[in-house]
């Protein structure tokens, strides 16, 4: 073989190695999930034996499978050993959803066993919308039905974070989470990671640093609306991306429905969404729309725990036209109002109000909220 041939052959080998390495960097990595009673160094484990759920556990998993199927047609179902799963043909884009018990215990000390369920869905490709994972805490009211559930997102194609490792240490759910390379522009080797700990206490699932490091955690009341007739639902849970507490409430009176939510870490985030039945000849009337929006704000100021924050927006709009622009002219606040006709119901007016109380300018992005950031980033780094 000539020297020239050896040179080209070597180049081909180098190119092949480069291609293999490049693809391996982009390959989806399945999270490693281990349950542990103490904090130890993980070692390689032999292939797990078949796990046969108890009758009670089986009934729970079967119910979750049944709810997943709903009215869909499924291709295959397996409910004899863990994980239970069901597969869907999905018009040539098949996927499989599996359920397994990741942990169980009496998390709220009421004498009834609660569960953490690993729900995993796998589609044809890593970036497929049907490829995702959740860890769902079910706080049970009896052996089969839950009275509340709280979900922590393990993975989705464009989630903010990906859970790399998960385990229980005592009654605490410990995870290692890394920024999702599809969402963040950082190169793979520069993606940031953090270790987090979750615990169920005082009627909700909390990431522990939220309780100690977030101003919103210090709210005296865990409600939005005052004690008034018409409040049908009050729900507390956890935000699936940045692990802050969420409070959701629904108010209904006649043809009016108001959805309200509170969240955030250092920056309080309020959202109110109202649906009004109105006469068709008024729905596009600008003056009527603005008057209705102001009446909505005044109702919220009178009937919620957040009159101070809402009155900031009222005072501004009393002297300024309502537009959908995000207003940041009042120090420490940002807010906006959307007014639009419901596309599906032509006689329904949809008014959305967003009000943010801005106490920390370094928590405007999901990762900064997740890590409870308090300081400005280095000069060479965005936040």
Short mmCIF file of C-alpha atoms in Angstrom, two decimals:
data_model
loop_
_atom_site.label_atom_id
_atom_site.label_comp_id
_atom_site.label_asym_id
_atom_site.label_seq_id
_atom_site.Cartn_x
_atom_site.Cartn_y
_atom_site.Cartn_z
CA UNK A 1 0.00 0.00 0.00
CA UNK A 2 1.36 3.44 -0.95
CA UNK A 3 1.97 6.22 1.55
CA UNK A 4 -0.82 8.22 -0.10
CA UNK A 5 -3.30 5.31 0.37
CA UNK A 6 -2.35 4.97 4.05
CA UNK A 7 -2.95 8.72 4.50
CA UNK A 8 -6.47 8.58 3.02
CA UNK A 9 -7.31 5.39 4.93
CA UNK A 10 -6.25 7.04 8.21
CA UNK A 11 -8.38 10.08 7.45
CA UNK A 12 -11.41 7.86 6.86
CA UNK A 13 -10.92 6.18 10.24
CA UNK A 14 -10.56 9.53 12.01
CA UNK A 15 -13.70 10.85 10.29
CA UNK A 16 -15.67 7.74 11.29
CA UNK A 17 -14.60 8.08 14.95
CA UNK A 18 -15.62 11.76 14.89
CA UNK A 19 -19.09 10.94 13.53
CA UNK A 20 -19.66 8.22 16.16
CA UNK A 21 -18.64 10.57 18.95
CA UNK A 22 -20.83 13.37 17.63
CA UNK A 23 -23.91 11.16 17.55
CA UNK A 24 -23.21 9.72 20.99
CA UNK A 25 -23.20 13.24 22.43
CA UNK A 26 -26.71 13.86 21.12
CA UNK A 27 -28.13 10.51 22.19
CA UNK A 28 -30.98 10.57 24.72
CA UNK A 29 -29.74 9.39 28.11
CA UNK A 30 -32.25 7.56 30.29
CA UNK A 31 -32.23 8.71 33.88
CA UNK A 32 -30.90 6.34 36.52
CA UNK A 33 -33.44 5.90 39.29
CA UNK A 34 -32.50 4.15 42.49
CA UNK A 35 -34.31 3.82 45.79
CA UNK A 36 -32.04 3.95 48.81
CA UNK A 37 -32.43 4.06 52.58
CA UNK A 38 -29.13 5.85 53.01
CA UNK A 39 -26.84 8.06 51.00
CA UNK A 40 -24.26 5.75 49.43
CA UNK A 41 -22.13 5.65 46.31
CA UNK A 42 -24.07 4.03 43.46
CA UNK A 43 -22.58 0.82 42.08
CA UNK A 44 -23.52 -1.37 39.13
CA UNK A 45 -26.46 -3.63 39.97
CA UNK A 46 -27.48 -6.97 38.46
CA UNK A 47 -30.58 -7.12 36.30
CA UNK A 48 -33.64 -6.74 38.51
CA UNK A 49 -35.92 -9.69 39.09
CA UNK A 50 -39.56 -9.56 38.08
CA UNK A 51 -41.62 -7.34 40.38
CA UNK A 52 -45.17 -8.57 41.00
CA UNK A 53 -47.29 -5.87 42.67
CA UNK A 54 -49.61 -6.76 45.55
CA UNK A 55 -53.34 -6.86 44.85
CA UNK A 56 -53.82 -3.33 46.21
CA UNK A 57 -50.88 -1.98 44.20
CA UNK A 58 -52.10 -3.82 41.11
CA UNK A 59 -55.55 -2.25 41.41
CA UNK A 60 -53.99 1.21 41.58
CA UNK A 61 -51.76 0.61 38.55
CA UNK A 62 -54.68 -0.88 36.59
CA UNK A 63 -56.74 2.23 37.30
CA UNK A 64 -53.92 4.45 36.02
CA UNK A 65 -53.63 2.31 32.88
CA UNK A 66 -57.40 2.52 32.34
CA UNK A 67 -57.32 6.32 32.72
CA UNK A 68 -54.40 6.52 30.28
CA UNK A 69 -56.34 4.54 27.69
CA UNK A 70 -59.53 6.55 28.05
CA UNK A 71 -61.44 6.27 24.77
CA UNK A 72 -58.31 5.43 22.73
CA UNK A 73 -57.71 2.13 20.98
CA UNK A 74 -54.61 0.37 22.26
CA UNK A 75 -52.38 -2.18 20.55
CA UNK A 76 -51.01 -4.07 23.55
CA UNK A 77 -51.37 -4.06 27.33
CA UNK A 78 -49.34 -5.79 30.06
CA UNK A 79 -50.71 -5.83 33.64
CA UNK A 80 -49.10 -8.89 35.21
CA UNK A 81 -45.73 -7.55 36.39
CA UNK A 82 -44.16 -4.15 36.98
CA UNK A 83 -43.96 -1.95 35.05
CA UNK A 84 -47.52 -2.16 33.78
CA UNK A 85 -47.76 -0.72 30.29
CA UNK A 86 -50.04 -0.01 27.38
CA UNK A 87 -48.99 0.56 23.76
CA UNK A 88 -50.76 2.66 21.15
CA UNK A 89 -50.37 2.43 17.35
CA UNK A 90 -51.16 6.16 17.11
CA UNK A 91 -51.52 6.31 13.30
CA UNK A 92 -48.00 5.07 12.55
CA UNK A 93 -46.33 7.04 15.36
CA UNK A 94 -46.45 4.37 18.09
CA UNK A 95 -45.67 4.93 21.74
CA UNK A 96 -45.84 3.02 25.00
CA UNK A 97 -46.82 4.36 28.43
CA UNK A 98 -45.64 2.48 31.51
CA UNK A 99 -46.42 2.82 35.21
CA UNK A 100 -44.43 1.49 38.14
CA UNK A 101 -44.35 2.16 41.87
CA UNK A 102 -41.17 4.10 42.60
CA UNK A 103 -41.79 4.51 46.34
CA UNK A 104 -44.59 4.02 48.85
CA UNK A 105 -45.14 5.21 52.39
CA UNK A 106 -47.50 7.20 54.59
CA UNK A 107 -46.24 10.62 53.52
CA UNK A 108 -48.95 12.63 55.32
CA UNK A 109 -49.19 10.39 58.41
CA UNK A 110 -52.91 9.65 58.09
CA UNK A 111 -52.57 5.88 58.28
CA UNK A 112 -53.08 5.32 54.52
CA UNK A 113 -50.22 4.27 52.23
CA UNK A 114 -49.31 6.85 49.58
CA UNK A 115 -47.36 6.29 46.38
CA UNK A 116 -44.83 7.84 44.04
CA UNK A 117 -45.52 6.56 40.53
CA UNK A 118 -42.94 6.62 37.75
CA UNK A 119 -44.95 7.30 34.60
CA UNK A 120 -42.82 6.95 31.46
CA UNK A 121 -43.89 7.35 27.86
CA UNK A 122 -41.60 6.36 24.99
CA UNK A 123 -42.19 7.27 21.36
CA UNK A 124 -40.17 6.58 18.24
CA UNK A 125 -37.66 9.39 18.73
CA UNK A 126 -36.21 11.23 21.72
CA UNK A 127 -37.65 14.51 20.51
CA UNK A 128 -41.11 13.04 20.03
CA UNK A 129 -43.87 14.63 22.11
CA UNK A 130 -44.85 11.13 23.25
CA UNK A 131 -41.45 10.63 24.91
CA UNK A 132 -41.69 12.01 28.43
CA UNK A 133 -41.53 11.08 32.09
CA UNK A 134 -43.14 12.19 35.36
CA UNK A 135 -42.77 11.27 39.00
CA UNK A 136 -46.27 11.62 40.44
CA UNK A 137 -46.94 11.77 44.18
CA UNK A 138 -50.36 10.31 44.96
CA UNK A 139 -51.65 11.20 48.41
CA UNK A 140 -54.39 8.61 48.88
CA UNK A 141 -57.83 8.89 50.45
CA UNK A 142 -58.29 5.11 50.27
CA UNK A 143 -56.53 2.13 48.71
CA UNK A 144 -57.43 3.06 45.12
CA UNK A 145 -58.39 6.73 44.89
CA UNK A 146 -56.16 9.70 45.63
CA UNK A 147 -57.28 12.93 47.27
CA UNK A 148 -54.43 14.89 45.70
CA UNK A 149 -51.55 14.39 43.29
CA UNK A 150 -48.37 16.32 42.59
CA UNK A 151 -46.18 15.85 39.52
CA UNK A 152 -42.46 16.45 39.06
CA UNK A 153 -41.45 16.43 35.40
CA UNK A 154 -38.57 14.05 34.75
CA UNK A 155 -38.20 14.67 31.04
CA UNK A 156 -39.98 16.08 28.01
CA UNK A 157 -38.47 17.08 24.65
CA UNK A 158 -38.45 20.80 25.46
CA UNK A 159 -38.70 20.76 29.23
CA UNK A 160 -36.39 23.13 31.06
CA UNK A 161 -34.76 20.39 33.11
CA UNK A 162 -34.02 16.67 32.89
CA UNK A 163 -33.84 14.45 35.98
CA UNK A 164 -30.63 12.41 35.70
CA UNK A 165 -30.84 10.55 39.01
CA UNK A 166 -33.64 10.02 41.50
CA UNK A 167 -33.88 8.13 44.79
CA UNK A 168 -35.47 8.21 48.22
CA UNK A 169 -33.40 8.81 51.32
CA UNK A 170 -35.68 8.33 54.28
CA UNK A 171 -38.88 10.22 53.44
CA UNK A 172 -37.14 12.66 51.08
CA UNK A 173 -37.14 12.45 47.30
CA UNK A 174 -33.64 13.36 46.09
CA UNK A 175 -32.84 14.20 42.47
CA UNK A 176 -30.00 15.43 40.32
CA UNK A 177 -31.33 17.68 37.57
CA UNK A 178 -29.57 19.08 34.49
CA UNK A 179 -30.61 21.76 32.02
CA UNK A 180 -32.26 20.29 28.92
CA UNK A 181 -29.89 20.71 25.95
CA UNK A 182 -32.87 21.30 23.64
CA UNK A 183 -34.02 24.30 25.69
CA UNK A 184 -30.71 25.88 26.67
CA UNK A 185 -28.19 27.02 24.09
CA UNK A 186 -25.18 25.88 26.13
CA UNK A 187 -22.98 23.15 24.70
CA UNK A 188 -23.56 19.74 26.31
CA UNK A 189 -20.43 19.96 28.46
CA UNK A 190 -21.50 23.41 29.78
CA UNK A 191 -25.03 22.47 30.84
CA UNK A 192 -25.61 23.21 34.51
CA UNK A 193 -26.74 20.69 37.11
CA UNK A 194 -28.15 20.90 40.62
CA UNK A 195 -29.12 18.54 43.42
CA UNK A 196 -32.58 19.02 44.93
CA UNK A 197 -34.64 17.49 47.72
CA UNK A 198 -38.43 17.17 48.03
CA UNK A 199 -40.62 16.44 51.02
CA UNK A 200 -44.36 16.25 51.62
CA UNK A 201 -45.39 18.43 54.55
CA UNK A 202 -48.18 20.77 55.64
CA UNK A 203 -50.54 19.65 52.90
CA UNK A 204 -48.26 19.98 49.89
CA UNK A 205 -45.16 18.64 48.16
CA UNK A 206 -42.23 21.04 48.57
CA UNK A 207 -38.72 21.35 47.22
CA UNK A 208 -36.93 22.07 50.47
CA UNK A 209 -34.92 25.10 49.33
CA UNK A 210 -38.20 26.78 48.35
CA UNK A 211 -39.25 26.76 51.99
CA UNK A 212 -36.04 28.41 53.17
CA UNK A 213 -34.97 30.57 50.22
CA UNK A 214 -38.12 31.92 48.52
CA UNK A 215 -39.98 35.03 49.68
CA UNK A 216 -43.29 33.75 48.33
CA UNK A 217 -43.02 30.77 50.68
CA UNK A 218 -43.52 33.22 53.55
CA UNK A 219 -47.07 34.15 52.47
CA UNK A 220 -49.29 34.00 55.53
CA UNK A 221 -52.30 32.77 53.58
CA UNK A 222 -52.38 29.78 51.26
CA UNK A 223 -55.50 31.08 49.51
CA UNK A 224 -56.22 33.66 46.80
CA UNK A 225 -59.89 34.60 47.16
CA UNK A 226 -61.30 35.71 50.47
CA UNK A 227 -63.94 33.53 52.11
CA UNK A 228 -66.72 34.46 49.68
CA UNK A 229 -69.54 32.47 48.03
CA UNK A 230 -68.67 31.12 44.59
CA UNK A 231 -65.16 29.80 45.29
CA UNK A 232 -65.52 26.19 44.11
CA UNK A 233 -61.94 24.92 44.03
CA UNK A 234 -58.80 25.62 46.06
CA UNK A 235 -55.77 23.54 45.05
CA UNK A 236 -52.13 23.68 46.15
CA UNK A 237 -49.40 21.83 44.30
CA UNK A 238 -45.88 22.21 42.87
CA UNK A 239 -44.69 23.79 39.61
CA UNK A 240 -43.29 21.02 37.42
CA UNK A 241 -40.28 22.95 36.08
CA UNK A 242 -38.92 25.20 38.85
CA UNK A 243 -40.49 23.45 41.87
CA UNK A 244 -42.18 26.43 43.49
CA UNK A 245 -45.53 26.16 45.25
CA UNK A 246 -48.63 26.85 43.16
CA UNK A 247 -52.06 27.89 44.39
CA UNK A 248 -54.97 27.50 41.97
CA UNK A 249 -58.57 28.56 42.62
CA UNK A 250 -61.79 28.71 40.60
CA UNK A 251 -64.65 31.17 41.22
CA UNK A 252 -68.03 30.76 39.52
CA UNK A 253 -71.12 32.96 39.62
CA UNK A 254 -73.89 32.79 37.04
CA UNK A 255 -72.18 33.00 33.62
CA UNK A 256 -68.87 34.27 35.01
CA UNK A 257 -65.89 31.99 35.63
CA UNK A 258 -62.58 33.20 37.12
CA UNK A 259 -59.43 31.08 37.25
CA UNK A 260 -56.80 32.42 39.65
CA UNK A 261 -53.23 31.30 40.31
CA UNK A 262 -50.28 32.32 42.49
CA UNK A 263 -46.68 31.19 42.13
CA UNK A 264 -43.07 32.31 42.13
CA UNK A 265 -40.01 32.24 44.35
CA UNK A 266 -38.74 35.71 45.24
CA UNK A 267 -40.96 37.31 42.60
CA UNK A 268 -44.68 36.92 43.30
CA UNK A 269 -46.59 35.98 40.13
CA UNK A 270 -50.36 36.48 40.00
CA UNK A 271 -52.59 35.41 37.12
CA UNK A 272 -56.34 35.84 36.77
CA UNK A 273 -58.40 34.66 33.84
CA UNK A 274 -62.09 35.63 33.55
CA UNK A 275 -64.74 34.41 31.11
CA UNK A 276 -67.87 36.55 30.76
CA UNK A 277 -70.98 35.89 28.73
CA UNK A 278 -71.80 39.14 26.91
CA UNK A 279 -74.13 40.33 24.19
CA UNK A 280 -72.72 39.73 20.74
CA UNK A 281 -73.10 43.39 19.77
CA UNK A 282 -70.85 44.45 22.69
CA UNK A 283 -68.04 41.95 22.47
CA UNK A 284 -65.93 44.09 20.11
CA UNK A 285 -66.84 47.43 21.69
CA UNK A 286 -63.53 48.91 22.93
CA UNK A 287 -65.11 51.07 25.61
CA UNK A 288 -67.19 48.19 26.93
CA UNK A 289 -64.16 45.88 26.98
CA UNK A 290 -62.06 48.36 28.99
CA UNK A 291 -64.89 49.06 31.43
CA UNK A 292 -65.36 45.32 31.96
CA UNK A 293 -61.62 44.86 32.54
CA UNK A 294 -61.55 47.61 35.15
CA UNK A 295 -64.60 46.15 36.90
CA UNK A 296 -62.77 42.81 36.93
CA UNK A 297 -59.69 44.37 38.56
CA UNK A 298 -61.85 46.13 41.16
CA UNK A 299 -63.61 42.86 41.99
CA UNK A 300 -60.23 41.15 42.47
CA UNK A 301 -58.90 43.97 44.66
CA UNK A 302 -61.97 43.70 46.90
CA UNK A 303 -62.23 39.93 47.07
CA UNK A 304 -58.67 38.52 47.14
CA UNK A 305 -55.70 38.48 49.49
CA UNK A 306 -53.69 40.58 47.01
CA UNK A 307 -55.49 43.92 46.97
CA UNK A 308 -52.22 45.87 47.37
CA UNK A 309 -50.67 44.36 44.21
CA UNK A 310 -53.89 44.61 42.20
CA UNK A 311 -54.45 48.26 43.17
CA UNK A 312 -51.06 49.11 41.61
CA UNK A 313 -52.47 48.02 38.24
CA UNK A 314 -55.81 49.75 38.86
CA UNK A 315 -54.11 53.08 39.64
CA UNK A 316 -52.07 52.84 36.44
CA UNK A 317 -54.98 51.98 34.13
CA UNK A 318 -57.18 54.71 35.61
CA UNK A 319 -54.87 57.14 33.83
CA UNK A 320 -53.69 55.04 30.87
CA UNK A 321 -55.27 53.10 28.03
CA UNK A 322 -55.45 49.34 28.48
CA UNK A 323 -53.25 47.54 25.96
CA UNK A 324 -51.67 44.09 25.98
CA UNK A 325 -48.22 45.62 26.52
CA UNK A 326 -46.29 44.46 29.62
CA UNK A 327 -46.00 47.54 31.85
CA UNK A 328 -42.82 48.02 33.90
CA UNK A 329 -43.15 51.72 34.69
CA UNK A 330 -44.00 51.19 38.36
CA UNK A 331 -40.93 50.29 40.40
CA UNK A 332 -41.06 46.72 41.69
CA UNK A 333 -44.00 45.71 39.51
CA UNK A 334 -44.82 44.39 36.06
CA UNK A 335 -48.31 43.74 34.73
CA UNK A 336 -50.45 43.39 31.61
CA UNK A 337 -54.05 42.77 30.53
CA UNK A 338 -55.27 40.75 27.54
CA UNK A 339 -58.85 41.26 26.34
CA UNK A 340 -60.18 39.07 23.54
CA UNK A 341 -63.26 37.29 22.30
CA UNK A 342 -63.32 33.55 22.79
CA UNK A 343 -62.78 31.93 19.39
CA UNK A 344 -64.99 28.96 20.21
CA UNK A 345 -67.78 30.82 22.00
CA UNK A 346 -68.52 34.03 20.11
CA UNK A 347 -70.51 35.46 23.04
CA UNK A 348 -67.78 34.99 25.64
CA UNK A 349 -65.23 37.64 26.58
CA UNK A 350 -61.87 36.41 27.88
CA UNK A 351 -59.88 38.78 30.12
CA UNK A 352 -56.42 37.76 31.37
CA UNK A 353 -54.54 39.70 34.03
CA UNK A 354 -50.88 39.12 34.90
CA UNK A 355 -49.35 40.96 37.85
CA UNK A 356 -45.76 40.37 39.02
CA UNK A 357 -44.26 41.79 42.20
CA UNK A 358 -40.57 41.95 41.29
CA UNK A 359 -38.30 41.66 44.33
CA UNK A 360 -35.40 39.82 42.67
CA UNK A 361 -34.19 40.90 39.19
CA UNK A 362 -32.01 37.77 38.97
CA UNK A 363 -34.91 35.32 38.91
CA UNK A 364 -36.43 36.01 35.50
CA UNK A 365 -35.45 32.69 33.93
CA UNK A 366 -36.42 29.15 34.92
CA UNK A 367 -32.98 27.89 35.98
CA UNK A 368 -32.42 30.95 38.17
CA UNK A 369 -35.77 30.28 39.87
CA UNK A 370 -34.98 26.56 40.20
CA UNK A 371 -31.68 27.28 41.94
CA UNK A 372 -33.15 30.20 43.99
CA UNK A 373 -30.53 32.57 42.60
CA UNK A 374 -29.91 35.83 44.49
CA UNK A 375 -27.01 37.44 42.61
CA UNK A 376 -26.10 38.75 39.17
CA UNK A 377 -24.37 36.28 36.82
CA UNK A 378 -20.72 36.68 35.78
CA UNK A 379 -20.12 39.25 33.04
CA UNK A 380 -19.56 36.52 30.43
CA UNK A 381 -22.76 34.62 31.24
CA UNK A 382 -26.41 35.31 30.54
CA UNK A 383 -29.16 34.57 32.99
#
